[in-house]
Amino acid sequence: MVISVLVEINIDKVFDYNVPDNLKENICLGKRVLVPFGKQVLEGFIIDIKNKSNYELKDIISIVDNESILNDELLSLGKEISKSNVCNLTSVYQSMLPVGLKASKNRKVSIRKNTYIRLISDDVIEFISNTRSLKQKEIVSYLLKNKNALTTTFDSSSINALIKKGIIEKYSEEYYRLNDNNSIEDLVTLNEYQIKAYNEIKESSKDVILLNGVTGSGKTEIYMHLIKDALDNKKSAILLVPEISLTPQIIGRFKKHFNNIAVLHSGLSQGEKYDEYRKILNKEVNIVIGARSAIFAPLNDLGVIIIDEEHSQTYKQDHNPRYNAIDVAIIRGKTHNCKVILGSATPMVEDYARAKKGYYELVKLDKRANNASLPLINIVDMTKETKKGNKIFSEELLLSIEDRLNKHEQIMLLLNKRGYSNYLMCPNCGEVKKCPNCDITLTYHKTSNMNRCHYCGYADNNKEICSKCNTKLVNMGLGTEKVEEEINKLFPDAKVLRMDIDTTGNKGSHQKIIDKFMNHEADILVGTQMISKGLDFPLVTLVGVINADTILNLPDFRSSERTYDLISQVSGRAGRSNLKGKVVIQTYNPDNYAIKLVSSNNYEDFYNEEITIRKKLYYPPYSFIALIKVGGKDFNSTIKEANKIGDYLRRNVDKEIVLGPSVASLSKINNIYYFEIIIKYRDKDNIVNILNDVRKITLSNSKINVQFDINPISL
Ligand code: ADP
Ligand code: ZN
C-alpha cells in the first residue's frame, strides 16, 4: 500500500510513502502520519491512497490519529479553496484545525484526563467486616454508595493496598476543559416584523439570504429560531460572529437556550480550543459558534449557516491562506443543501447589490425590537472649529461631555487610528488630494515627500499647500493615546479607560475593561473600532467620533462604506436603554454623502450613491479584484521580476485590466521591497487559472516571494 502525504512544511509538493503491512489496517484519508523527510521526521496528512508506486519508497513511521481529522468534505473543500485563492494547500488544511490537531511534530496540546478508582470485587461486605484498616474501610464504604471516586480524594497508600488485594481498580477518563450544563429556557416569541422576516427566510428558494435589519431589530432572536428549526430536524448549525463581538454576553445568550454548543474563538487557550473542537469530532455538539475559522467546523448534516455582521472585515483572513469565510459558507451551504444567512445593519455593498439583483434573497427588518429610538446624530464641521482654535474636541462635544459627567452618565469616544498611513489635509477647506485616474486618496510618503496612488502608481510632488485655497496643509495623525491624555487634562476628575490593541494584549484584558466600564468604575471609554461592536452599556448616552475622516481618507475604494459602517455601529452604542442617546461626529467633510446619510440612518440612499460611483469606476461589484504582491530583497531585481509578471499577465488577459506594478502601500517591510499588481476582472475562472499558472512559475524563483489576494478586503 502507498499513500500520498502532504507534509507540515509549506512546500507545494505531495510525497508518496510505503505503508508497512502491520499499519495497513488503520490507514484512512485525512489522518496524520509521521514520516521520514530527508534527515528530519515530519507529520503530514494522508490525502491519497494508492495500490503501488513505480519507485522505491520510504516507509511511514507511524499513524498519529485513531480517527480522520480531515473528513472527505474538508479534504475536497481545502482543494477548492487552495485553487480559488491561489494559495498553498497545506496552509489551508492547517488553518482549518486548532493548534492541537494541526500537522506538527512539536505538538504541545494534550488531552486532559482524570484518574478514578472503582470497585471490582464481589465480596466487599466480608472485607469491610474483616479489615482492621479504617482508611481502607472508608474507601470501600464510599465506593459502595458512589460509582467511583477521584484518586485524589483518598490517600494513595490505602488505594494501592486495595488495588493489590484485588478489591478496587484505577482507570482514567478524558474530560473537557470547558464544560457547562445549563437549564434551558424557551426562545422569546417573535414580534410581527420578526415573524414576517422569519417566514420570508423559510419560504425563500434562494441559497443565500441577506437579512438587513437595523441594530437592535431582533436579528439574533431570529437566528436562534432558525437554529432551533435545524436541531428539530436532527441537523446542526454554525453561527459566525466577528472575533471582537464574541464576548461572554453573546455566548451567554445562546447558552441560555441551547445545550451542546462548542465555542471557538481566540480568547480561549490552546487546550480549551482543542477540547471544544474534539466535542465536534466526537459528535457531542450540534451548534458551533465562533469567529472566522469556525466555518470549517466538521459538523455533519448542516441545517443552517449564519454569519452575523456579515460586512465585518474579519471574515477575510489577512494572511495566507487569504480565504473569505463567507465564500466558504456558500460552498458548504451547497454541499449540505442548507441555507446561508448573512445578517447586517449595514451589509457589504457587494452583497446588497447581489440581493437587489436577486442572486440572494433580501429580507428587511426596519424597526427596533424593544421600541428604543435610534440616537440623535449631530455632525460638527471641524474646519470651523479649527478656526476657533479647537483642534481635537469641538465646543459641542466638550459641552456634551461635561453635561453627561454632571449627570453621572457615561461617554464613549471613538478614534480609529489603526492601519492608515498619514495623509495631508487642508485645515481650511478640508481638501485632500485624490488621484486623477482613480478617485482615491493619495497617501503621503514622508521619506520621499511625495503623494502616491496605491492603485495605479500615480505620484506627484508634495507642495505642502492646498491647491484650492493656498493654505498650508496639516499632517493628520492623532491617536487614542493622545485623546486620553487630553481628556485627562480637560476633565481631571473624570475616570478614563482606553481600549485599543495596546491595552488589550493580555488574555482577558479586553473583558476586564468592559466589566469595569459596565460597573461604572469609569466615566469615559476611549477606543478604536474595538468599542464599536456589540457592546451594550445602558448608561452610555453620548458617543463622540473624534475624527470621522480617518477611514474616509484611506486609499481604498471601500473607504466610504467603511465610514458608514463604523459610524452607524458606534452610534448604536448610545441610548440603548430608556435614556436618550446623542452622537457627535466631528469631520472636515460634513458634506460627504457617507457622513450625511449615516446621520439620517439611511442605508438605502447611501447604497444608491455608492453603487453609482462603483459602476463609474468599475469597482466591485462591477468587477472582481485580484492583488498580486511581489516581494524581494533587492529593489532592482524585484521590480524587474514584478514587471515580468505584469507583462505575462498583459499577454494572457485583456491588458486593459492589469494595473501596475507599482510600489506597494507598505513599500518596504523588514528590508523586503514590495510591489503590487492589481487586476480588475469579470471572468473569474479564467483569471484564477492564469494566476495559478503564475504561482507555479514563480514558486521556483528564489529571488522573489509572490502572494496572491483574491477579492482583497482592503488595498
Ligand atoms: P440585533 O441582533 O438585530 O441587534 P437583538 O436580537 O439583539 O437585535 O435584539 C435587541 C434586543 O431586543 C435584545 O435585548 C433582545 O433580547 C430584544 N428582543 C428582540 N426580539 C424580541 C422579542 N420578540 N421579544 C422581546 N424582546 C426581544
Ligand atoms: Zn491612481
XYZ file of C-alpha atoms and ligand atoms in Angstrom:
743
model
C 0.000 0.000 0.000
C 1.203 3.505 -0.924
C -0.070 6.818 0.467
C 0.381 10.403 -0.663
C 1.274 12.705 2.191
C 1.100 16.467 2.462
C 3.834 17.251 4.968
C 3.612 20.022 7.528
C 6.068 22.375 5.859
C 4.628 24.602 3.149
C 6.254 23.152 0.096
C 3.910 22.689 -2.775
C 4.508 19.030 -3.327
C 2.958 15.757 -2.265
C 5.219 12.853 -1.298
C 4.470 9.150 -1.591
C 5.334 6.665 1.144
C 5.053 2.933 1.555
C 2.840 1.564 4.341
C 4.259 -1.473 6.166
C 1.844 -4.409 6.475
C 1.231 -4.008 10.196
C -0.090 -0.430 9.716
C -2.244 -1.023 6.625
C -5.417 -1.722 8.519
C -5.562 1.709 10.127
C -4.748 3.817 7.088
C -7.503 6.262 6.253
C -7.733 9.542 4.303
C -7.420 12.637 6.484
C -5.410 11.024 9.291
C -1.993 12.333 10.241
C 1.116 10.191 9.843
C 4.709 10.526 10.952
C 7.165 10.207 8.066
C 10.895 10.427 7.439
C 11.741 13.510 5.401
C 15.378 13.927 4.447
C 17.132 13.924 7.771
C 14.046 15.062 9.649
C 10.877 13.442 10.886
C 7.699 15.308 9.940
C 3.983 14.982 10.307
C 1.631 15.140 7.374
C -1.923 14.473 6.211
C -2.838 11.411 4.161
C -4.514 12.832 1.077
C -4.457 9.854 -1.269
C -4.262 6.064 -1.025
C -2.854 4.039 -3.923
C -2.022 0.416 -4.600
C 1.559 0.749 -5.645
C 4.248 3.013 -6.958
C 6.892 2.597 -9.622
C 9.537 3.977 -7.331
C 11.336 2.676 -4.302
C 9.637 4.412 -1.359
C 10.423 5.004 2.286
C 8.124 3.536 4.931
C 5.959 5.738 7.111
C 6.933 5.664 10.780
C 3.528 5.644 12.455
C -0.090 6.753 12.271
C -0.928 9.630 14.613
C -4.737 9.529 14.744
C -7.327 6.890 15.536
C -9.952 8.753 13.506
C -9.612 11.040 10.494
C -9.358 14.665 11.462
C -9.956 15.930 7.942
C -13.121 14.300 6.634
C -13.934 13.929 2.936
C -15.800 17.227 2.866
C -12.898 19.185 4.358
C -10.369 17.422 2.126
C -12.144 18.489 -1.045
C -13.126 21.905 0.365
C -9.441 22.551 1.026
C -8.539 21.803 -2.576
C -11.232 24.156 -3.821
C -10.078 26.970 -1.507
C -6.449 26.492 -2.428
C -7.290 26.766 -6.110
C -9.699 29.699 -5.928
C -7.459 31.665 -3.574
C -4.269 30.747 -5.424
C -2.509 29.501 -2.318
C -0.735 26.587 -0.721
C -2.892 23.526 0.132
C -1.075 22.622 3.351
C -1.715 26.091 4.737
C -5.433 25.707 4.007
C -5.687 22.377 5.848
C -3.679 23.727 8.739
C -5.919 26.760 9.143
C -8.991 24.519 9.279
C -7.734 22.942 12.503
C -6.964 24.066 16.059
C -3.307 24.006 17.095
C -3.620 20.641 18.841
C -4.764 18.944 15.633
C -2.580 20.647 13.052
C 0.122 18.523 11.461
C 3.161 19.352 13.548
C 5.806 17.142 15.063
C 6.057 19.525 18.005
C 2.527 19.254 19.339
C 2.094 20.829 22.727
C -1.599 20.418 23.461
C -2.686 17.406 25.455
C -5.920 15.691 26.313
C -6.839 16.132 29.962
C -7.669 13.028 31.936
C -8.913 12.337 35.438
C -7.962 9.163 37.273
C -10.667 7.371 39.240
C -10.988 4.266 41.407
C -13.929 1.855 41.389
C -14.856 -1.496 42.992
C -14.116 -4.733 41.178
C -14.500 -7.338 43.917
C -17.770 -9.071 44.816
C -17.158 -9.806 48.488
C -16.608 -6.333 49.802
C -19.078 -6.762 52.655
C -16.882 -9.506 54.039
C -13.801 -7.334 53.505
C -15.335 -4.444 55.426
C -16.185 -6.583 58.412
C -12.745 -8.215 58.450
C -10.336 -5.401 57.723
C -8.620 -3.509 60.505
C -7.633 -0.538 58.354
C -10.109 2.276 58.994
C -8.900 4.157 55.951
C -9.431 1.216 53.593
C -12.830 0.595 55.146
C -13.777 4.223 54.475
C -12.812 3.968 50.792
C -14.749 0.773 50.214
C -17.822 2.082 52.017
C -17.679 5.200 49.900
C -17.478 3.164 46.693
C -20.460 1.090 47.739
C -22.543 4.252 47.688
C -20.858 6.003 44.725
C -19.849 4.520 41.384
C -16.330 5.979 41.531
C -14.029 8.471 43.247
C -11.202 10.677 42.093
C -7.914 9.111 43.199
C -7.018 12.421 44.808
C -9.894 12.051 47.297
C -8.104 9.384 49.403
C -4.530 8.689 50.414
C -2.529 6.755 47.895
C -1.065 4.054 50.143
C -4.546 2.859 51.136
C -5.625 2.922 47.488
C -2.573 0.902 46.465
C -3.188 -1.629 49.209
C -6.776 -2.124 47.993
C -5.630 -2.478 44.394
C -3.117 -5.157 45.468
C -5.880 -7.056 47.239
C -7.964 -7.001 44.041
C -10.807 -5.008 45.639
C -10.620 -1.859 43.516
C -9.037 -0.696 40.254
C -7.764 2.550 38.823
C -8.954 3.861 35.460
C -8.822 7.195 33.665
C -11.351 9.160 31.701
C -10.968 12.143 29.362
C -12.631 15.397 30.233
C -13.074 18.742 28.517
C -11.564 21.903 29.926
C -14.762 23.845 29.365
C -17.991 22.266 30.452
C -21.386 23.584 31.237
C -24.799 22.188 31.672
C -27.461 24.796 31.828
C -31.122 24.590 32.303
C -32.652 25.650 29.070
C -35.198 28.414 28.632
C -37.718 28.723 25.811
C -36.975 31.149 22.993
C -38.736 34.514 23.025
C -41.826 34.836 20.896
C -41.028 36.776 17.763
C -42.878 40.031 17.118
C -44.890 40.545 13.931
C -41.971 42.051 11.985
C -39.638 39.271 13.028
C -42.242 36.646 12.077
C -42.590 38.208 8.656
C -38.809 38.160 8.163
C -38.569 34.615 9.531
C -41.256 33.422 7.113
C -39.557 35.121 4.184
C -36.345 33.323 5.080
C -38.074 29.947 5.450
C -40.027 30.274 2.224
C -37.174 31.536 0.091
C -35.935 29.307 -2.679
C -32.541 31.028 -2.736
C -29.383 29.513 -1.236
C -28.248 32.750 0.374
C -30.378 35.195 2.323
C -29.335 38.709 3.260
C -31.088 39.768 6.455
C -30.759 43.534 6.546
C -32.039 44.726 9.928
C -31.141 47.835 11.899
C -29.190 47.307 15.144
C -31.490 46.025 17.844
C -34.155 44.875 15.395
C -34.008 41.357 16.803
C -31.865 39.547 14.233
C -30.167 37.462 16.918
C -33.557 36.171 18.130
C -34.365 35.139 14.564
C -31.019 33.307 14.345
C -31.976 31.327 17.425
C -35.288 30.288 15.911
C -33.557 29.184 12.701
C -31.025 27.177 14.715
C -33.797 25.546 16.711
C -35.524 24.520 13.479
C -32.296 22.923 12.277
C -31.911 20.960 15.516
C -35.566 19.886 15.421
C -34.790 18.385 12.019
C -31.834 16.484 13.511
C -29.404 18.830 11.800
C -26.624 21.080 13.026
C -25.797 24.783 12.773
C -22.841 27.156 12.531
C -23.013 30.770 13.678
C -20.121 33.065 12.830
C -19.610 36.290 14.739
C -16.754 38.792 14.361
C -13.968 37.978 16.820
C -14.446 41.222 18.677
C -18.124 40.652 19.430
C -17.571 37.147 20.739
C -17.967 38.327 24.283
C -19.425 36.260 27.125
C -22.513 38.461 26.629
C -23.470 36.928 23.287
C -22.294 33.403 24.128
C -24.341 33.514 27.322
C -27.398 34.498 25.338
C -27.161 31.329 23.250
C -26.245 29.055 26.144
C -29.398 30.184 27.890
C -31.437 28.485 25.186
C -29.269 25.661 23.875
C -27.102 22.892 25.222
C -24.435 21.203 23.108
C -22.656 24.303 21.854
C -18.970 24.387 21.026
C -17.402 27.831 21.089
C -14.291 28.667 19.069
C -12.512 31.982 19.372
C -9.122 33.466 20.108
C -9.936 34.219 23.735
C -9.601 30.509 24.560
C -6.364 28.781 25.477
C -4.948 26.238 23.013
C -6.139 23.464 25.296
C -9.654 24.851 25.517
C -9.823 25.245 21.738
C -8.594 21.703 21.280
C -11.296 20.404 23.618
C -14.070 22.446 22.022
C -13.006 21.046 18.659
C -12.943 17.486 19.980
C -16.528 17.932 21.154
C -17.383 18.447 17.484
C -15.288 15.483 16.304
C -16.859 13.288 18.974
C -20.322 14.396 17.801
C -21.254 15.715 21.216
C -22.373 19.132 19.984
C -24.608 20.253 17.157
C -24.087 24.021 17.328
C -20.793 25.778 16.736
C -20.418 29.477 17.490
C -17.150 31.039 16.533
C -15.029 33.502 14.640
C -13.812 33.105 11.048
C -12.185 29.671 11.174
C -15.234 28.107 12.841
C -16.669 27.932 9.323
C -14.548 24.766 8.971
C -16.195 23.041 11.936
C -16.613 19.402 10.853
C -20.320 19.162 11.653
C -22.299 16.678 9.608
C -25.736 17.476 8.231
C -25.624 21.236 8.485
C -29.129 22.684 8.617
C -28.207 26.358 8.582
C -25.105 28.588 8.455
C -25.495 32.091 9.852
C -22.985 34.899 9.504
C -23.699 37.846 11.761
C -22.340 41.309 10.920
C -21.540 39.928 7.513
C -19.881 43.187 6.435
C -17.129 42.653 9.001
C -13.609 42.601 7.573
C -12.606 39.871 9.986
C -14.253 37.209 7.832
C -11.421 37.572 5.372
C -8.104 36.225 6.622
C -5.414 38.863 6.141
C -2.552 36.389 5.812
C -2.141 33.156 3.867
C -4.425 31.430 3.090
C -6.438 34.554 2.340
C -9.840 32.900 2.287
C -13.145 34.586 2.999
C -15.399 32.706 5.427
C -18.492 33.879 3.545
C -17.294 32.200 0.335
C -16.558 29.047 2.316
C -20.016 29.221 3.908
C -21.636 29.378 0.492
C -19.677 26.344 -0.725
C -20.599 24.377 2.409
C -24.212 25.510 2.110
C -24.356 23.950 -1.357
C -22.710 20.742 -0.155
C -25.178 20.328 2.705
C -28.102 21.771 0.824
C -28.708 24.265 3.619
C -29.378 27.982 3.675
C -26.716 30.586 4.361
C -27.986 33.643 6.241
C -25.956 36.863 6.066
C -27.084 39.342 8.707
C -26.162 43.024 8.985
C -27.464 46.515 9.633
C -25.028 47.800 7.026
C -24.346 44.990 4.541
C -21.333 44.907 2.260
C -22.245 46.966 -0.776
C -21.368 43.977 -2.963
C -23.732 41.689 -1.069
C -26.539 44.221 -1.048
C -26.120 44.532 -4.809
C -26.344 40.757 -5.185
C -29.504 40.742 -3.088
C -31.041 43.563 -5.115
C -30.241 41.705 -8.300
C -31.979 38.633 -6.968
C -28.940 36.375 -6.576
C -29.594 36.472 -2.833
C -32.949 36.834 -1.090
C -33.303 40.264 0.529
C -35.156 40.282 3.846
C -35.595 43.535 5.767
C -36.205 44.397 9.399
C -36.635 48.130 9.877
C -37.879 48.517 13.461
C -36.020 48.170 16.754
C -37.481 45.257 18.719
C -37.702 46.935 22.112
C -39.040 50.215 20.757
C -35.884 52.090 21.775
C -35.415 55.012 19.432
C -32.251 55.470 17.400
C -29.991 58.210 18.811
C -29.839 61.764 17.561
C -26.766 62.309 15.407
C -25.091 65.730 15.141
C -22.399 66.495 12.602
C -19.787 69.060 13.606
C -17.792 70.813 10.902
C -14.207 70.775 12.173
C -12.972 73.287 9.605
C -14.961 75.893 11.567
C -13.746 74.575 14.909
C -10.093 74.715 13.866
C -10.576 78.408 13.129
C -11.766 78.845 16.708
C -8.639 77.040 17.881
C -10.312 73.721 18.727
C -8.086 71.055 17.275
C -9.165 67.790 18.874
C -12.528 68.461 20.509
C -15.293 70.698 19.225
C -17.187 73.008 21.538
C -20.283 70.902 21.181
C -18.508 67.676 22.136
C -16.849 69.274 25.166
C -20.138 70.745 26.407
C -21.886 67.431 25.941
C -19.139 65.563 27.799
C -19.379 67.996 30.686
C -23.145 67.662 30.772
C -23.015 63.836 30.887
C -20.328 63.878 33.583
C -22.544 66.118 35.720
C -25.469 63.740 35.239
C -23.294 60.713 36.081
C -23.935 59.192 32.696
C -21.263 57.549 30.559
C -19.442 58.562 27.407
C -17.678 56.673 24.622
C -15.120 58.379 22.384
C -14.030 56.704 19.172
C -10.898 57.409 17.226
C -9.917 54.857 14.680
C -6.225 55.182 14.240
C -5.460 51.690 13.039
C -3.980 50.923 9.695
C -3.565 54.182 7.863
C -0.524 55.968 6.705
C -0.503 59.684 7.307
C -2.090 61.947 4.804
C -2.158 65.682 4.335
C -5.255 67.757 4.528
C -6.174 71.393 4.194
C -7.453 72.632 7.564
C -9.266 75.462 5.820
C -11.347 73.737 3.160
C -10.912 70.068 4.036
C -9.344 69.291 0.673
C -7.492 66.000 0.468
C -5.536 65.168 -2.651
C -7.011 62.471 -4.857
C -5.593 60.509 -7.766
C -6.743 61.899 -11.131
C -7.164 58.368 -12.512
C -8.718 56.515 -9.627
C -10.593 58.932 -7.389
C -8.739 57.501 -4.421
C -6.981 59.479 -1.721
C -3.280 59.833 -2.294
C -1.059 58.660 0.522
C 1.583 60.970 1.839
C 5.046 59.390 1.914
C 7.216 61.261 4.295
C 10.588 59.890 3.224
C 10.171 60.809 -0.433
C 7.883 63.775 0.303
C 5.505 62.540 -2.404
C 1.794 61.874 -2.640
C 1.187 58.481 -4.204
C -1.719 56.472 -5.569
C -1.567 52.885 -4.387
C -3.733 51.687 -7.193
C -2.029 52.876 -10.341
C 1.300 54.233 -9.225
C 0.481 57.885 -9.912
C 2.626 60.253 -7.836
C 3.100 63.966 -7.505
C 5.476 66.165 -5.584
C 4.085 67.333 -2.340
C 3.819 71.106 -2.359
C 2.612 71.392 1.217
C -0.025 73.924 0.266
C -3.632 73.344 -0.691
C -4.137 73.669 -4.427
C -7.592 75.159 -3.890
C -7.071 77.821 -1.239
C -3.322 78.057 -0.719
C -3.470 77.205 2.972
C -0.615 75.220 4.488
C -1.587 71.561 4.667
C -1.592 69.748 8.003
C -0.473 66.248 8.790
C -3.368 64.197 10.080
C -2.262 61.694 12.662
C -3.981 61.748 16.020
C -4.172 58.604 18.167
C -6.276 57.275 21.038
C -3.462 57.726 23.496
C -3.301 61.425 22.769
C -7.085 61.704 23.170
C -6.918 60.016 26.560
C -4.171 62.403 27.630
C -6.124 65.469 26.520
C -9.310 64.297 28.248
C -7.384 63.789 31.465
C -6.120 67.355 31.204
C -9.535 68.841 30.447
C -11.542 66.775 32.930
C -9.122 65.867 35.722
C -11.908 64.426 37.894
C -13.302 62.070 35.266
C -12.139 58.456 35.215
C -10.994 57.383 31.772
C -10.437 53.914 30.297
C -8.784 53.200 26.975
C -9.418 50.187 24.783
C -7.226 49.528 21.747
C -4.654 46.976 20.608
C -2.129 48.368 23.074
C -4.331 47.922 26.128
C -5.862 44.550 25.279
C -2.788 42.422 24.645
C -3.176 40.089 27.617
C -5.726 37.312 27.887
C -8.883 38.640 29.497
C -7.844 42.293 29.449
C -10.475 43.144 26.847
C -13.192 41.735 29.097
C -11.750 43.457 32.162
C -12.110 46.869 30.553
C -15.667 46.055 29.508
C -16.561 44.889 33.033
C -15.037 47.968 34.639
C -16.926 50.289 32.332
C -20.133 48.296 32.817
C -19.756 48.676 36.613
C -19.391 52.426 36.142
C -15.859 52.388 37.505
C -15.059 54.847 34.719
C -16.963 57.679 33.082
C -15.318 57.769 29.691
C -14.197 54.952 27.422
C -11.770 55.996 24.690
C -11.075 53.440 21.992
C -10.580 52.340 18.423
C -13.180 50.410 16.429
C -12.943 47.777 19.145
C -15.510 49.745 21.095
C -17.913 49.987 18.181
C -19.320 46.478 18.075
C -21.862 44.552 20.047
C -21.373 46.246 23.402
C -24.355 47.184 25.466
C -23.807 49.757 28.234
C -27.148 51.127 29.424
C -25.609 54.277 30.953
C -23.911 55.469 27.777
C -25.819 58.469 26.471
C -23.087 60.160 24.480
C -20.882 58.820 21.715
C -18.256 61.078 20.184
C -16.473 60.288 16.944
C -13.286 62.343 17.189
C -12.352 62.212 13.536
C -14.750 60.584 11.125
C -12.291 61.204 8.298
C -9.611 58.699 9.309
C -11.258 55.950 7.332
C -12.814 58.168 4.716
C -9.347 59.156 3.553
C -7.911 55.665 3.399
C -6.624 54.908 -0.077
C -9.263 52.272 -0.614
C -12.354 52.196 -2.780
C -14.335 50.908 0.203
C -13.450 53.891 2.415
C -16.931 55.467 2.262
C -18.569 52.152 3.003
C -16.270 51.601 5.996
C -17.021 55.057 7.293
C -20.742 54.453 7.061
C -20.426 51.073 8.841
C -18.239 52.303 11.639
C -20.251 55.399 12.458
C -23.503 53.522 12.305
C -22.130 50.781 14.582
C -20.685 53.109 17.162
C -23.780 55.313 17.124
C -25.777 52.243 18.041
C -23.962 52.220 21.405
C -25.707 55.402 22.542
C -29.077 55.434 24.256
C -29.785 51.734 24.343
C -31.919 51.908 27.464
C -34.639 54.439 28.306
C -32.056 57.255 28.447
C -31.982 59.200 25.221
C -28.742 58.919 23.255
C -26.758 61.518 21.366
C -23.903 61.142 18.891
C -21.431 63.875 17.929
C -19.486 63.284 14.739
C -16.512 65.531 14.109
C -15.465 65.799 10.496
C -13.731 68.024 7.985
C -16.081 66.631 5.326
C -19.567 67.436 6.613
C -20.971 67.276 3.099
C -19.630 63.852 2.286
C -22.526 61.557 1.375
C -21.455 58.730 3.719
C -21.345 61.035 6.717
C -24.530 62.873 5.811
C -26.539 59.730 5.186
C -25.309 57.838 8.232
C -26.546 60.693 10.395
C -30.042 60.209 8.997
C -29.694 56.407 9.219
C -30.314 55.988 5.555
C -28.512 52.897 4.294
C -30.621 52.625 1.153
C -29.714 56.135 -0.042
C -26.101 55.579 0.875
C -26.093 52.383 -1.151
C -27.569 54.145 -4.171
C -24.883 56.854 -4.089
C -22.102 54.359 -3.551
C -23.145 51.941 -6.265
C -23.161 54.707 -8.879
C -19.554 55.509 -8.063
C -18.575 51.846 -8.120
C -20.143 51.472 -11.542
C -18.473 54.540 -12.957
C -15.035 53.417 -11.787
C -15.508 49.727 -12.464
C -15.011 48.617 -8.862
C -16.710 45.627 -7.193
C -19.499 44.524 -7.567
C -18.966 45.572 -11.198
C -15.636 43.817 -11.283
C -13.582 41.449 -9.183
C -10.173 42.469 -7.918
C -7.029 40.404 -7.539
C -3.976 41.794 -5.828
C -0.559 40.329 -6.544
C 2.198 41.306 -4.178
C 5.779 40.741 -5.246
C 8.402 40.942 -2.540
C 12.180 40.714 -2.768
C 15.352 41.766 -1.014
C 16.867 43.641 -3.912
C 14.914 46.645 -5.164
C 16.038 46.454 -8.788
C 15.691 42.744 -9.339
C 12.337 42.694 -7.544
C 10.849 45.349 -9.791
C 12.286 43.506 -12.779
C 10.554 40.298 -11.739
C 7.357 42.202 -10.954
C 7.449 43.689 -14.439
C 7.860 40.219 -15.906
C 4.728 39.087 -14.109
C 2.907 42.208 -15.267
C 3.948 41.515 -18.868
C 2.942 37.870 -18.605
C -0.479 38.908 -17.355
C -0.911 41.539 -20.062
C -0.127 38.913 -22.676
C -2.616 36.449 -21.229
C -5.566 38.549 -20.130
C -7.198 41.641 -21.517
C -4.361 44.107 -20.915
C -6.689 46.990 -20.021
C -7.435 45.421 -16.700
C -3.901 44.945 -15.413
C -2.648 47.863 -13.294
C 0.943 48.234 -12.180
C 3.293 47.052 -10.883
C 3.502 49.982 -8.543
C 5.156 50.440 -5.182
C 3.053 48.736 -2.507
C 1.381 50.792 0.205
C 3.849 49.322 2.649
C 6.757 49.547 0.275
C 9.448 48.092 2.491
C 8.904 45.799 5.440
C 11.824 44.152 7.190
C 14.105 45.135 4.334
C 11.906 43.409 1.764
C 10.651 45.617 -1.037
C 7.079 45.135 -2.191
C 5.388 45.877 -5.483
C 1.748 45.426 -6.342
C -0.139 44.450 -9.426
C -3.900 44.836 -9.448
C -6.266 43.133 -11.852
C -9.857 44.276 -12.198
C -11.692 41.499 -13.971
C -15.017 39.889 -14.685
C -14.135 36.435 -15.920
C -13.460 34.697 -12.628
C -12.479 31.192 -13.762
C -10.105 32.330 -16.445
C -8.203 34.733 -14.185
C -7.921 32.220 -11.384
C -6.442 29.669 -13.786
C -3.913 32.149 -15.107
C -2.941 33.248 -11.598
C -2.409 29.631 -10.583
C -0.083 29.319 -13.579
C 1.778 32.430 -12.426
C 2.062 30.911 -8.967
C 3.533 27.699 -10.359
C 6.029 29.582 -12.485
C 7.156 31.939 -9.722
C 7.428 29.295 -6.986
C 10.794 28.194 -8.264
C 12.105 31.753 -8.423
C 14.049 32.151 -5.197
C 14.664 35.879 -5.741
C 11.061 36.827 -5.095
C 8.104 35.886 -2.994
C 4.739 36.291 -4.697
C 1.470 36.484 -2.807
C -1.996 36.461 -4.242
C -5.034 38.076 -2.698
C -8.277 37.316 -4.498
C -11.016 39.840 -3.678
C -8.857 41.661 -1.120
C -10.809 43.280 1.655
C -8.507 46.257 1.776
C -5.927 47.640 -0.581
P -29.994 42.560 16.710
O -29.340 41.209 16.685
O -30.770 42.849 15.455
O -29.075 43.683 17.077
P -31.252 41.551 19.107
O -31.750 40.224 18.681
O -30.010 41.602 19.924
O -31.104 42.520 17.845
O -32.433 42.291 19.879
C -32.271 43.537 20.546
C -32.910 43.449 21.925
O -34.329 43.235 21.803
C -32.393 42.286 22.737
O -32.271 42.681 24.070
C -33.450 41.215 22.563
O -33.491 40.327 23.643
C -34.727 42.033 22.444
N -35.709 41.343 21.617
C -35.571 41.005 20.321
N -36.671 40.400 19.846
C -37.551 40.344 20.873
C -38.876 39.836 21.014
N -39.523 39.278 20.009
N -39.439 39.939 22.228
C -38.794 40.530 23.258
N -37.556 41.032 23.184
C -36.923 40.956 22.007
Zn -4.450 56.145 -9.334
